[in-house]
PDB file of C-alpha atoms in Angstrom:
ATOM      1  CA  LYS P   1     -19.467 -16.517  -5.633  1.00  0.00           C
ATOM      2  CA  HIS P   2     -16.757 -14.288  -6.973  1.00  0.00           C
ATOM      3  CA  SER P   3     -13.196 -15.461  -7.158  1.00  0.00           C
ATOM      4  CA  LEU P   4     -10.441 -13.209  -5.908  1.00  0.00           C
ATOM      5  CA  ASN P   5      -7.016 -12.795  -7.431  1.00  0.00           C
ATOM      6  CA  CYS P   6      -4.795 -11.574  -4.582  1.00  0.00           C
ATOM      7  CA  LEU P   7      -1.209 -10.433  -4.197  1.00  0.00           C
ATOM      8  CA  ALA P   8       0.700 -10.666  -0.903  1.00  0.00           C
ATOM      9  CA  THR P   9       3.920  -8.677  -0.625  1.00  0.00           C
ATOM     10  CA  ASP P  10       6.639  -8.273   1.950  1.00  0.00           C
ATOM     11  CA  ILE P  11      10.212  -7.079   1.967  1.00  0.00           C
ATOM     12  CA  SER P  12      11.137 -10.117   4.072  1.00  0.00           C
ATOM     13  CA  ASP P  13      11.691 -13.444   2.343  1.00  0.00           C
ATOM     14  CA  LYS P  14      11.186 -15.183   5.694  1.00  0.00           C
ATOM     15  CA  ALA P  15       7.791 -13.527   6.180  1.00  0.00           C
ATOM     16  CA  LEU P  16       6.707 -14.486   2.665  1.00  0.00           C
ATOM     17  CA  SER P  17       7.813 -18.099   3.203  1.00  0.00           C
ATOM     18  CA  LEU P  18       5.708 -18.304   6.353  1.00  0.00           C
ATOM     19  CA  SER P  19       2.757 -16.713   4.545  1.00  0.00           C
ATOM     20  CA  LYS P  20       3.045 -19.255   1.726  1.00  0.00           C
ATOM     21  CA  LYS P  21       3.148 -22.096   4.253  1.00  0.00           C
ATOM     22  CA  ASN P  22       0.021 -20.788   5.996  1.00  0.00           C
ATOM     23  CA  TYR P  23      -1.746 -20.306   2.667  1.00  0.00           C
ATOM     24  CA  GLU P  24      -0.939 -23.831   1.509  1.00  0.00           C
ATOM     25  CA  ALA P  25      -2.260 -25.239   4.802  1.00  0.00           C
ATOM     26  CA  LYS P  26      -5.615 -23.465   4.324  1.00  0.00           C
ATOM     27  CA  ARG P  27      -5.783 -23.449   0.536  1.00  0.00           C
ATOM     28  CA  HIS P  28      -8.593 -26.030   0.440  1.00  0.00           C
ATOM     29  CA  ARG P  29     -10.859 -23.443   2.102  1.00  0.00           C
ATOM     30  CA  LEU P  30      -9.919 -20.857  -0.520  1.00  0.00           C
ATOM     31  CA  HIS P  31     -10.351 -23.035  -3.599  1.00  0.00           C
ATOM     32  CA  GLN P  32     -11.903 -20.322  -5.785  1.00  0.00           C
ATOM     33  CA  HIS P  33      -9.252 -17.750  -4.861  1.00  0.00           C
ATOM     34  CA  THR P  34      -5.693 -17.305  -6.080  1.00  0.00           C
ATOM     35  CA  LEU P  35      -2.931 -15.809  -3.964  1.00  0.00           C
ATOM     36  CA  HIS P  36       0.380 -14.719  -5.485  1.00  0.00           C
ATOM     37  CA  PHE P  37       3.444 -13.753  -3.455  1.00  0.00           C
ATOM     38  CA  LEU P  38       6.015 -11.081  -4.282  1.00  0.00           C
ATOM     39  CA  GLN P  39       9.072  -9.994  -2.349  1.00  0.00           C
ATOM     40  CA  THR P  40       9.302  -6.231  -2.730  1.00  0.00           C
ATOM     41  CA  ASP P  41       9.574  -2.995  -0.771  1.00  0.00           C
ATOM     42  CA  ARG P  42       6.238  -1.244  -0.380  1.00  0.00           C
ATOM     43  CA  THR P  43       4.706  -0.781  -3.854  1.00  0.00           C
ATOM     44  CA  GLN P  44       7.796  -1.266  -5.990  1.00  0.00           C
ATOM     45  CA  ASN P  45       7.238  -3.631  -8.933  1.00  0.00           C
ATOM     46  CA  ILE P  46       3.471  -3.680  -8.383  1.00  0.00           C
ATOM     47  CA  GLU P  47       1.052  -3.004 -11.225  1.00  0.00           C
ATOM     48  CA  LYS P  48      -0.259   0.574 -11.353  1.00  0.00           C
ATOM     49  CA  ASN P  49      -3.944   1.614 -11.522  1.00  0.00           C
ATOM     50  CA  PHE P  50      -5.043  -1.994 -11.060  1.00  0.00           C
ATOM     51  CA  TYR P  51      -6.205  -2.884  -7.549  1.00  0.00           C
ATOM     52  CA  ASP P  52      -9.708  -2.583  -6.101  1.00  0.00           C
ATOM     53  CA  VAL P  53      -8.530  -3.026  -2.506  1.00  0.00           C
ATOM     54  CA  ILE P  54      -5.168  -2.720  -0.776  1.00  0.00           C
ATOM     55  CA  LEU P  55      -4.814  -3.837   2.840  1.00  0.00           C
ATOM     56  CA  CYS P  56      -1.528  -2.747   4.331  1.00  0.00           C
ATOM     57  CA  ASN P  57       0.142  -3.599   7.622  1.00  0.00           C
ATOM     58  CA  PRO P  58       3.449  -1.753   7.352  1.00  0.00           C
ATOM     59  CA  PRO P  59       5.899  -1.223  10.178  1.00  0.00           C
ATOM     60  CA  TYR P  60       4.180   1.636  11.993  1.00  0.00           C
ATOM     61  CA  ILE P  61       5.454   1.858  15.560  1.00  0.00           C
ATOM     62  CA  PRO P  62       7.903   4.704  16.170  1.00  0.00           C
ATOM     63  CA  GLU P  63      11.305   3.315  17.139  1.00  0.00           C
ATOM     64  CA  ASN P  64      11.928   3.174  20.915  1.00  0.00           C
ATOM     65  CA  HIS P  65       8.224   3.677  21.601  1.00  0.00           C
ATOM     66  CA  PRO P  66       7.323   2.599  25.150  1.00  0.00           C
ATOM     67  CA  GLY P  67       4.482   0.165  25.614  1.00  0.00           C
ATOM     68  CA  VAL P  68       5.358  -2.480  23.025  1.00  0.00           C
ATOM     69  CA  SER P  69       4.926  -5.773  24.838  1.00  0.00           C
ATOM     70  CA  GLU P  70       7.808  -8.200  25.115  1.00  0.00           C
ATOM     71  CA  GLN P  71       5.521 -10.856  23.617  1.00  0.00           C
ATOM     72  CA  VAL P  72       5.226  -8.814  20.424  1.00  0.00           C
ATOM     73  CA  LYS P  73       8.976  -8.119  20.321  1.00  0.00           C
ATOM     74  CA  ILE P  74       9.738 -11.837  20.703  1.00  0.00           C
ATOM     75  CA  HIS P  75       7.482 -12.956  17.841  1.00  0.00           C
ATOM     76  CA  GLU P  76       7.903 -10.115  15.347  1.00  0.00           C
ATOM     77  CA  PRO P  77      11.127  -8.942  13.722  1.00  0.00           C
ATOM     78  CA  ALA P  78      11.949  -5.299  14.454  1.00  0.00           C
ATOM     79  CA  SER P  79      11.789  -4.481  10.735  1.00  0.00           C
ATOM     80  CA  ALA P  80       8.111  -5.495  10.726  1.00  0.00           C
ATOM     81  CA  LEU P  81       7.274  -3.259  13.682  1.00  0.00           C
ATOM     82  CA  PHE P  82       9.406  -0.148  13.915  1.00  0.00           C
ATOM     83  CA  LEU P  83      10.162   2.941  11.860  1.00  0.00           C
ATOM     84  CA  PRO P  84      12.743   5.533  12.900  1.00  0.00           C
ATOM     85  CA  GLU P  85      10.844   8.464  14.433  1.00  0.00           C
ATOM     86  CA  LYS P  86      12.605  11.050  12.253  1.00  0.00           C
ATOM     87  CA  GLU P  87      11.689   9.150   9.052  1.00  0.00           C
ATOM     88  CA  TYR P  88       8.145   8.179  10.039  1.00  0.00           C
ATOM     89  CA  MET P  89       6.119  10.780   8.145  1.00  0.00           C
ATOM     90  CA  VAL P  90       8.248  10.723   4.987  1.00  0.00           C
ATOM     91  CA  TRP P  91       8.169   6.900   4.896  1.00  0.00           C
ATOM     92  CA  MET P  92       4.395   6.678   5.430  1.00  0.00           C
ATOM     93  CA  LEU P  93       3.572   9.431   2.918  1.00  0.00           C
ATOM     94  CA  SER P  94       5.806   7.702   0.357  1.00  0.00           C
ATOM     95  CA  LEU P  95       3.928   4.445   0.980  1.00  0.00           C
ATOM     96  CA  ILE P  96       0.583   6.218   0.552  1.00  0.00           C
ATOM     97  CA  ARG P  97       1.708   7.812  -2.738  1.00  0.00           C
ATOM     98  CA  GLY P  98       2.627   4.344  -3.978  1.00  0.00           C
ATOM     99  CA  ILE P  99      -0.720   2.922  -2.882  1.00  0.00           C
ATOM    100  CA  ASP P 100      -2.470   5.816  -4.610  1.00  0.00           C
ATOM    101  CA  ASP P 101      -0.668   4.882  -7.838  1.00  0.00           C
ATOM    102  CA  CYS P 102      -1.599   1.183  -7.543  1.00  0.00           C
ATOM    103  CA  LEU P 103      -5.324   1.595  -6.834  1.00  0.00           C
ATOM    104  CA  ASN P 104      -7.751   1.761  -9.726  1.00  0.00           C
ATOM    105  CA  LEU P 105     -10.133   4.714 -10.084  1.00  0.00           C
ATOM    106  CA  THR P 106     -12.691   3.277  -7.629  1.00  0.00           C
ATOM    107  CA  GLY P 107     -10.291   1.498  -5.277  1.00  0.00           C
ATOM    108  CA  PHE P 108      -9.729   1.913  -1.575  1.00  0.00           C
ATOM    109  CA  ALA P 109      -6.986   1.141   0.923  1.00  0.00           C
ATOM    110  CA  ILE P 110      -6.874   0.420   4.636  1.00  0.00           C
ATOM    111  CA  ILE P 111      -3.479   1.056   6.222  1.00  0.00           C
ATOM    112  CA  GLU P 112      -2.591   0.217   9.793  1.00  0.00           C
ATOM    113  CA  GLY P 113      -0.823   3.049  11.586  1.00  0.00           C
ATOM    114  CA  HIS P 114       0.204   4.306  15.006  1.00  0.00           C
ATOM    115  CA  GLU P 115      -2.319   6.311  17.005  1.00  0.00           C
ATOM    116  CA  ASP P 116       0.248   9.071  17.664  1.00  0.00           C
ATOM    117  CA  HIS P 117       0.721   9.705  13.939  1.00  0.00           C
ATOM    118  CA  LEU P 118      -2.505   8.979  12.043  1.00  0.00           C
ATOM    119  CA  LYS P 119      -4.005  12.448  12.523  1.00  0.00           C
ATOM    120  CA  LYS P 120      -0.727  14.029  11.321  1.00  0.00           C
ATOM    121  CA  ILE P 121      -0.768  11.798   8.243  1.00  0.00           C
ATOM    122  CA  GLU P 122      -4.419  12.658   7.573  1.00  0.00           C
ATOM    123  CA  GLN P 123      -3.670  16.394   7.903  1.00  0.00           C
ATOM    124  CA  SER P 124      -0.648  16.108   5.600  1.00  0.00           C
ATOM    125  CA  LEU P 125      -2.723  14.367   2.944  1.00  0.00           C
ATOM    126  CA  HIS P 126      -5.313  17.161   3.073  1.00  0.00           C
ATOM    127  CA  GLN P 127      -2.794  20.018   3.234  1.00  0.00           C
ATOM    128  CA  GLN P 128      -0.361  18.783   0.603  1.00  0.00           C
ATOM    129  CA  ASN P 129      -3.094  17.542  -1.708  1.00  0.00           C
ATOM    130  CA  ILE P 130      -0.714  14.757  -2.752  1.00  0.00           C
ATOM    131  CA  SER P 131      -3.373  12.168  -3.423  1.00  0.00           C
ATOM    132  CA  LYS P 132      -6.516  11.624  -5.442  1.00  0.00           C
ATOM    133  CA  PHE P 133      -8.534  10.280  -2.512  1.00  0.00           C
ATOM    134  CA  SER P 134     -12.112  11.448  -2.152  1.00  0.00           C
ATOM    135  CA  THR P 135     -12.285  10.073   1.390  1.00  0.00           C
ATOM    136  CA  ILE P 136      -9.600  10.061   4.070  1.00  0.00           C
ATOM    137  CA  GLU P 137     -10.770   8.705   7.437  1.00  0.00           C
ATOM    138  CA  ILE P 138      -9.292   7.278  10.609  1.00  0.00           C
ATOM    139  CA  PHE P 139     -10.884   4.163  12.108  1.00  0.00           C
ATOM    140  CA  GLN P 140     -10.377   2.933  15.645  1.00  0.00           C
ATOM    141  CA  ASP P 141      -9.415  -0.561  16.767  1.00  0.00           C
ATOM    142  CA  LEU P 142     -11.281  -2.643  19.359  1.00  0.00           C
ATOM    143  CA  ASN P 143      -9.491  -0.751  22.156  1.00  0.00           C
ATOM    144  CA  HIS P 144     -10.853   2.560  20.800  1.00  0.00           C
ATOM    145  CA  CYS P 145      -7.410   3.720  19.670  1.00  0.00           C
ATOM    146  CA  ASP P 146      -6.899   5.344  16.289  1.00  0.00           C
ATOM    147  CA  ARG P 147      -5.430   2.459  14.265  1.00  0.00           C
ATOM    148  CA  PHE P 148      -6.391   2.476  10.581  1.00  0.00           C
ATOM    149  CA  LEU P 149      -6.312   4.996   7.786  1.00  0.00           C
ATOM    150  CA  TYR P 150      -9.079   4.486   5.222  1.00  0.00           C
ATOM    151  CA  LEU P 151      -8.380   5.974   1.802  1.00  0.00           C
ATOM    152  CA  LYS P 152     -11.007   5.895  -0.960  1.00  0.00           C
ATOM    153  CA  LYS P 153     -10.420   7.124  -4.521  1.00  0.00           C
TER     154      LYS P 153
END
């Protein structure tokens, strides 16, 4: 078995505290793995050209988007869910540039995104040629909605 050295980040101290608590509760099942926690915004203060895999669940729902269940709103802080519509593309492309910088030469990333915006993000990445990704693909979730952006160096 291979051991994994993992880094969990969040801008929210509260979210990181909960993550640490959950990790400690299940740590016995992950004995060969190490998980570090860092409070930061997106990829700030994260080592460059280092990571094999980045899994990212950023806020990705456009602000005031209809269809977000009350159950989700009750249990998730707005900052973990919503991005202002007018800033959406700039924010996501900035995140992707940061992820591009942090992945090693053979790394890949999977980023959760909103179905109304993933194709626009994919097109922007191709048109602007702002990344070094050899593969840019959209994957669907279990409800057959576009949900994840797969980026491979």
